[in-house]
Each structure stands twice: as C-alpha cells, then as structure tokens.
GROMACS .gro file of C-alpha atoms in nm:
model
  231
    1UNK     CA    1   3.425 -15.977  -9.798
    2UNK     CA    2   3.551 -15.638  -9.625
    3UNK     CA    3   3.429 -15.613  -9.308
    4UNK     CA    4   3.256 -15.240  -9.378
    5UNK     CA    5   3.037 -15.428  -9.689
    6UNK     CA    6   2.903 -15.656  -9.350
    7UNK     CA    7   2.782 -15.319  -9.156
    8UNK     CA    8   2.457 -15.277  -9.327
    9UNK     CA    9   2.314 -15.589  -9.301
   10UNK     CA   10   2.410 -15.658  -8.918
   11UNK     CA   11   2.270 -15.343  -8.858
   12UNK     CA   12   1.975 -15.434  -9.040
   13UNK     CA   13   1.927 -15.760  -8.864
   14UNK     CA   14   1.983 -15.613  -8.518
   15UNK     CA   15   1.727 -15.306  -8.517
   16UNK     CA   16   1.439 -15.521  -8.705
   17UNK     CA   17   1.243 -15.645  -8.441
   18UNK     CA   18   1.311 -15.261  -8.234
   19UNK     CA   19   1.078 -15.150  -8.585
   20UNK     CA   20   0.853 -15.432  -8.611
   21UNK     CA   21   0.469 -15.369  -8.610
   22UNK     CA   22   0.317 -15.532  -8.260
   23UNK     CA   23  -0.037 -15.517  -8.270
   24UNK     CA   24  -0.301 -15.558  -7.906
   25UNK     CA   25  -0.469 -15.905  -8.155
   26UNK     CA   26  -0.723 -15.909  -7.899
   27UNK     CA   27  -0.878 -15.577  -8.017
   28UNK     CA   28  -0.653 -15.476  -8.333
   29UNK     CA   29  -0.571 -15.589  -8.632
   30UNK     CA   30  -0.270 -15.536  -8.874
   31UNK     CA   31  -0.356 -15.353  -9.224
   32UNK     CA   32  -0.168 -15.179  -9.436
   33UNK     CA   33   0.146 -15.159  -9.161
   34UNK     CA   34  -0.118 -14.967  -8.960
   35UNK     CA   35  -0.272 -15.160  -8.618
   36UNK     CA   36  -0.665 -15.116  -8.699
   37UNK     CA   37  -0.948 -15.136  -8.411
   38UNK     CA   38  -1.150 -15.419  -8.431
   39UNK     CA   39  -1.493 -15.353  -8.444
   40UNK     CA   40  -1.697 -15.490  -8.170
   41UNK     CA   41  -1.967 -15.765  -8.156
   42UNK     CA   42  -2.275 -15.761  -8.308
   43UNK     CA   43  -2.096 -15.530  -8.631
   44UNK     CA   44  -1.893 -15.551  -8.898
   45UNK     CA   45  -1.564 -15.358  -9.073
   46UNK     CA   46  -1.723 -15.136  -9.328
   47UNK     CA   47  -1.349 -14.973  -9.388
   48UNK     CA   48  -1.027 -15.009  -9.244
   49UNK     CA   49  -0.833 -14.745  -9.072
   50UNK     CA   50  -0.641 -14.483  -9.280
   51UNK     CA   51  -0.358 -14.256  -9.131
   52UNK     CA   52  -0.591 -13.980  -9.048
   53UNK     CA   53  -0.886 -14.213  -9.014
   54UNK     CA   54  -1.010 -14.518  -8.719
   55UNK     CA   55  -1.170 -14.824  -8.861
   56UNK     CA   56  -1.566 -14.773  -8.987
   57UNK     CA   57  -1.754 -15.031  -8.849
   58UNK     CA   58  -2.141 -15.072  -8.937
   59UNK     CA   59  -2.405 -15.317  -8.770
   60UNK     CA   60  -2.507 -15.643  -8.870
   61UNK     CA   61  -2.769 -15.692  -9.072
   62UNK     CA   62  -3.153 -15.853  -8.966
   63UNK     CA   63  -3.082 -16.201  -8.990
   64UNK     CA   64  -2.719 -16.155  -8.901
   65UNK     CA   65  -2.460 -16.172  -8.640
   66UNK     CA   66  -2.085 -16.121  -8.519
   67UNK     CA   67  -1.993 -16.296  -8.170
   68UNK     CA   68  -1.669 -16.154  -8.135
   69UNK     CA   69  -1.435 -15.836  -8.172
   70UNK     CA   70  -1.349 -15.869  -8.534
   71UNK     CA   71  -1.222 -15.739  -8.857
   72UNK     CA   72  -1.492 -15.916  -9.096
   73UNK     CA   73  -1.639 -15.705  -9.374
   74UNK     CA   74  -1.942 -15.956  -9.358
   75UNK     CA   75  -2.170 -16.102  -9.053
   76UNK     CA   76  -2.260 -16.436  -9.027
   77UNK     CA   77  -2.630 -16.575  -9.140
   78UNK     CA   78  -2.773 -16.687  -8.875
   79UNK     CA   79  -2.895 -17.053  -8.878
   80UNK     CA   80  -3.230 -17.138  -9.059
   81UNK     CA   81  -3.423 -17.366  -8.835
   82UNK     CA   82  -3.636 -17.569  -9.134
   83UNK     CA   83  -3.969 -17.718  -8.964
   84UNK     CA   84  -3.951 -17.949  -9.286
   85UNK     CA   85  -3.662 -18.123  -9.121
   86UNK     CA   86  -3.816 -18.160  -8.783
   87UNK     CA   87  -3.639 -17.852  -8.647
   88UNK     CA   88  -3.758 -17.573  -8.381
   89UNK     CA   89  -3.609 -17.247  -8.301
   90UNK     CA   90  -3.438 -17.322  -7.922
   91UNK     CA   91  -3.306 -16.989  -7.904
   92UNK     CA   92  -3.350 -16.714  -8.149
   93UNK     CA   93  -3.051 -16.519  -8.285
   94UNK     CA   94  -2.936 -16.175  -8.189
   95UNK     CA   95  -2.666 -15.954  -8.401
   96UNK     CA   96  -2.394 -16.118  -8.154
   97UNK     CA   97  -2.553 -16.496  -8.107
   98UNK     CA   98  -2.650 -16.750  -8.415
   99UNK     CA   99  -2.952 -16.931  -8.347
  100UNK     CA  100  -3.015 -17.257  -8.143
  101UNK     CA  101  -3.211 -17.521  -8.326
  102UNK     CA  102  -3.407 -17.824  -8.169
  103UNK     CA  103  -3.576 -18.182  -8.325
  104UNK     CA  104  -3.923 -18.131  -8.205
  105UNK     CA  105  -4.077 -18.374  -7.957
  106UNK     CA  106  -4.063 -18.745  -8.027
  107UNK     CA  107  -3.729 -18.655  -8.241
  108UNK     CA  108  -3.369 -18.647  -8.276
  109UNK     CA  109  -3.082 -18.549  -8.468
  110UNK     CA  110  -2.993 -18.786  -8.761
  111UNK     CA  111  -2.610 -18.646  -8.739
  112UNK     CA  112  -2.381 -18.494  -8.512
  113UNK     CA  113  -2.414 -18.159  -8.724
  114UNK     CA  114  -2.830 -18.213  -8.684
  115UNK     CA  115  -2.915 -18.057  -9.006
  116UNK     CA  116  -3.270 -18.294  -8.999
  117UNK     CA  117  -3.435 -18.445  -8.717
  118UNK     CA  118  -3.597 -18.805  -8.738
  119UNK     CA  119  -3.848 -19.026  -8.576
  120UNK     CA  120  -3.778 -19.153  -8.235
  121UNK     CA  121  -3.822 -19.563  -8.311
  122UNK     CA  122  -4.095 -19.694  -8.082
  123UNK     CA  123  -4.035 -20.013  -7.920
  124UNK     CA  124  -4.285 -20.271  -8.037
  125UNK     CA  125  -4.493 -20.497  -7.807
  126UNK     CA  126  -4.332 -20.769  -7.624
  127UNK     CA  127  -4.059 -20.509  -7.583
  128UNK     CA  128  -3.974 -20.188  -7.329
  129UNK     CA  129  -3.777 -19.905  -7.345
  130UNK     CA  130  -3.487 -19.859  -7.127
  131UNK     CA  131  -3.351 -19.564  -7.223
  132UNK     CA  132  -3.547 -19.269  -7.375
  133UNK     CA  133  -3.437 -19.109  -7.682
  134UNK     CA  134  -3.206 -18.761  -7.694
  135UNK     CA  135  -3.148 -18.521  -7.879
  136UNK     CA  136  -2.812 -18.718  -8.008
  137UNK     CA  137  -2.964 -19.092  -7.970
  138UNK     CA  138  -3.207 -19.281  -8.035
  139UNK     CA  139  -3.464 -19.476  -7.840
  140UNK     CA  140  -3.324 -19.799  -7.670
  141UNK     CA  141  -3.546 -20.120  -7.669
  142UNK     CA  142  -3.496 -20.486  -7.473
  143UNK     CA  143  -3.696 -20.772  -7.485
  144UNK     CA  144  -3.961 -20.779  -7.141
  145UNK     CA  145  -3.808 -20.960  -6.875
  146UNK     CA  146  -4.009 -21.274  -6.703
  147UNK     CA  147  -4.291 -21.145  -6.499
  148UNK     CA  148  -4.322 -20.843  -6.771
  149UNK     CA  149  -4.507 -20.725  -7.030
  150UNK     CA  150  -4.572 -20.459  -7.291
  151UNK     CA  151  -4.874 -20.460  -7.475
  152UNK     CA  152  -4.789 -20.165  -7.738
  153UNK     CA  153  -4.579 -19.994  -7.943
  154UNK     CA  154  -4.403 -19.706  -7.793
  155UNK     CA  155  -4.082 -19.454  -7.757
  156UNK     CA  156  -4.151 -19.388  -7.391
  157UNK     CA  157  -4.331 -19.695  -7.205
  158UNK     CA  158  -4.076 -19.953  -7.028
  159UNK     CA  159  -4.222 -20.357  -6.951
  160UNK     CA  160  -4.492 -20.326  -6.661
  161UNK     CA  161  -4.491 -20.584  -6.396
  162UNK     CA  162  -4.763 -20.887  -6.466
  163UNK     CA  163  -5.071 -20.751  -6.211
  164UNK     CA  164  -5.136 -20.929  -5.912
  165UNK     CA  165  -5.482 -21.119  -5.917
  166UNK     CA  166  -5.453 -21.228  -5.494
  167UNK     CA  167  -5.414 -20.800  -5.435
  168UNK     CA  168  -5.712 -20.741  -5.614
  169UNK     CA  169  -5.883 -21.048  -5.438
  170UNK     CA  170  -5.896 -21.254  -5.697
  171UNK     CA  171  -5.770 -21.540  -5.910
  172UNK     CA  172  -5.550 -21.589  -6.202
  173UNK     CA  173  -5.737 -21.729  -6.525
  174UNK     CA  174  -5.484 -21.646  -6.766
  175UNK     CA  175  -5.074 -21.685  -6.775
  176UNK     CA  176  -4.954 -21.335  -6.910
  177UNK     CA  177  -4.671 -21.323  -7.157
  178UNK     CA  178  -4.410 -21.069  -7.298
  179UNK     CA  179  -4.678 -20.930  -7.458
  180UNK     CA  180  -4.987 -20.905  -7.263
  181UNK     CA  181  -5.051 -20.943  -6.899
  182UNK     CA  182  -5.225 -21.184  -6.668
  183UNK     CA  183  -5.641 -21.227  -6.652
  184UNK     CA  184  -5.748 -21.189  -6.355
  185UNK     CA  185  -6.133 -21.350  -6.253
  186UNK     CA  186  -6.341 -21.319  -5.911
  187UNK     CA  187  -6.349 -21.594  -5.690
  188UNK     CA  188  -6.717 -21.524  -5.702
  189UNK     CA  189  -6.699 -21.684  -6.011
  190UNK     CA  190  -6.503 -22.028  -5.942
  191UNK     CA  191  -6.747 -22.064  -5.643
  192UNK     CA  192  -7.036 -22.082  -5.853
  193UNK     CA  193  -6.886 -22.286  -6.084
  194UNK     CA  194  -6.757 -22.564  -5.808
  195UNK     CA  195  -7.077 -22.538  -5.695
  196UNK     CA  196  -7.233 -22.613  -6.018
  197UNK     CA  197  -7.045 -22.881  -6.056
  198UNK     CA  198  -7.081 -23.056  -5.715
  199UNK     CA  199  -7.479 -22.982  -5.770
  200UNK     CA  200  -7.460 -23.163  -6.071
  201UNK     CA  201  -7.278 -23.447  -5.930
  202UNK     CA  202  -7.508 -23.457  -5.652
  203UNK     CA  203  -7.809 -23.470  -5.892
  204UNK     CA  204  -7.654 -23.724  -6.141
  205UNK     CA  205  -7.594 -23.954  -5.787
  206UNK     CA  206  -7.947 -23.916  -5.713
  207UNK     CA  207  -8.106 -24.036  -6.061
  208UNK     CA  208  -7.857 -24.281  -6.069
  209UNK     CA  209  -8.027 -24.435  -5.743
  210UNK     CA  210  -8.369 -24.349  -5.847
  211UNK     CA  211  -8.300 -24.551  -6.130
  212UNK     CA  212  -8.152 -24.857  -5.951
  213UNK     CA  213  -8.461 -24.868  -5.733
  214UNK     CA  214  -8.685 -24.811  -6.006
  215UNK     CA  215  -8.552 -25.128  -6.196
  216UNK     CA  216  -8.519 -25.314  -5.824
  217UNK     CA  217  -8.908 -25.229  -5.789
  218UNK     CA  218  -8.995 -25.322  -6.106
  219UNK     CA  219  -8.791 -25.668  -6.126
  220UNK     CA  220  -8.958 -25.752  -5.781
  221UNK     CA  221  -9.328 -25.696  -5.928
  222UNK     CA  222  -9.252 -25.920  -6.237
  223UNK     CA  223  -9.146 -26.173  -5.958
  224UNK     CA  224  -9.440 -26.160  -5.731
  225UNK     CA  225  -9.677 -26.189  -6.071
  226UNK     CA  226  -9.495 -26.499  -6.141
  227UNK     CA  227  -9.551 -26.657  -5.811
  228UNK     CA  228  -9.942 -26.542  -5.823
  229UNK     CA  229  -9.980 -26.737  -6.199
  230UNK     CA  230  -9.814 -27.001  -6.045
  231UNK     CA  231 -10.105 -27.069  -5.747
   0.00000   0.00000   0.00000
C-alpha cells in the first residue's frame, strides 16, 4: 500500500478524539450530537434541545416525581400505600421524593420489597417474647424460664417473675408454672385453720375421757349393786 493511500486514515485516527462530543453528564445529556441540559428535579424533558433551542422541561405531574437532574420524558408514580395490605403512608411524596410506606402497628413486612404487611405472631402462654417484632422481622418467642410465667397470648409481654408471697406477708398455697403464677394466701388464714384443728383435737381428747369415765362410773355402779344383792 503507498504510503500517501495511509494519510487519510492516520489523520483520521489522530484528530478523532480533538472532535469528539464531551458532555458535563452530571447536568447534560448527549442528543442528536448536541449536549442537552438536564432538566432539574421535580420535572421532566418535554423536548430536547434544538440548535437554536435549550431543552423544554415541564413539571411532574400530581402523583408524580423526579429525584434527580434528568433527561426522562416521564416522572415516576409515586408509591401507592394500600391500607388493604396493612400499609400507612410514613412520608408522603413530593414532585422530587416517592412516598414512604409503613405496616401499621402490630405488623411487619412479609418481604424485603414490603409490598403487604402481616400479623405480628403473639407468643402463646407458657411462653415470652424476647425480642419484639420490626418492621423486617417477626416476633421472637422462648419457652418461660424456671421461676417464670406467662399467662397469655401476646406480641409484646416477656415471662414475669413468679410473685413473692413472704413480700406481701404471706404464704404460698399454690406452685406456679410456665403458665400461671404462684397463689399466694394470708397467714391469717393457716392460723385459723391450725387452730381449728388443735381445737378439735383438744375436744376429741376431752370426749374421749368423758367417755372412759363415763363407762369407769358406770362399771363401778353395776359392781356395788352386785355386792348389795349379795347381803
């Protein structure tokens, strides 16, 4: 190949990127071998720029937003927040935010994305929550350690300590369990029935000597009207 048929493309090759289009991305955008504005946040690109003419940019719609500089010809929708799946409005959407949904109380997401929101799972008695649920998690449940108890079924309540019957001044009747906790009676109570008991003793003791003296008295009288037939 002559070396003049080389020119041409060597020249070609070396002035390309002097010629090249280099566009600010940030703010601009490449269209038609023209660098367009970007329109701003919170609008749209209604028409690109011309060589006599800047880029058209028009707001976003109700309902709608843009977050960033941008060359969309359409906003975004913002996110519908359906109270059929559980979900509140967090924070409502501007024409540069999307809204912020929320599970409502005593829920949480059923997926990463949270498109629905389901029950929080109450522990059931006999068993305590240890961990509360999130938005992202569930509630967590563990059996009631000795000395514990729950007594119903619920997504907040942890395993309460068995009460105390001596701080109250009293006496334990009952032996609590994982699912219900100690009873508790006066000592009132047990003193009355001790003291029933010892009465009764007492008065059981007593016929049962009345009794032996009655018979004692009444064996000696048989003997004494023996003797008297007798004479």
């Amino acid at each position: 190949m002559e070396p003049r048929s080389l020119f041409w493309p060597l020249a070609w090759l070396l002035f390309y990127p002097v010629f090249t289009l280099t566009c600010n991305m940030m703010d601009q955008y490449q269209n038609n071998g023209r660098c367009c504005d970007k329109c701003p946040p919170g609008s749209k690109v209604e028409s690109d720029c011309t060589e006599s003419t800047a880029t058209q940019c028009t707001a976003c719609n109700n309902g709608e937003y843009q977050a960033t500089w941008n060359q969309e010809k359409a906003c975004h929708v913002h996110h519908y927040c359906d109270h059929n799946a559980g979900l509140i409005v967090k924070t409502k959407g501007s024409s540069t935010a999307d809204a912020v949904c929320d599970c409502e109380a005593g829920r949480h997401c059923s997926s990463e994305e949270c498109a629905t929101c389901v029950k929080n799972t109450p522990c059931a008695p006999g068993y305590g929550v240890i961990q509360e649920a999130t938005q992202s998690s569930d509630t967590k449940c563990q059996p009631c350690p000795t000395g514990t108890f729950s007594d119903i079924s619920s997504s907040v309540k942890p395993c309460h300590n068995f009460t105390r019957c001596e701080n109250l001044g009293m006496v334990e009747k009952e032996s609590g369990t994982s699912s219900s906790d100690v009873i508790c009676e006066t000592r009132k109570h047990i003193a009355i029935i001790v003291s029933a008991i010892v009465i009764s003793g007492l008065v059981l003791v007593a016929l049962l000597i009345i009794i032996l003296r009655y018979r004692s008295w009444v064996k000696k009288k048989m003997q004494l009207q023996v003797v008297y037939q007798v004479f």
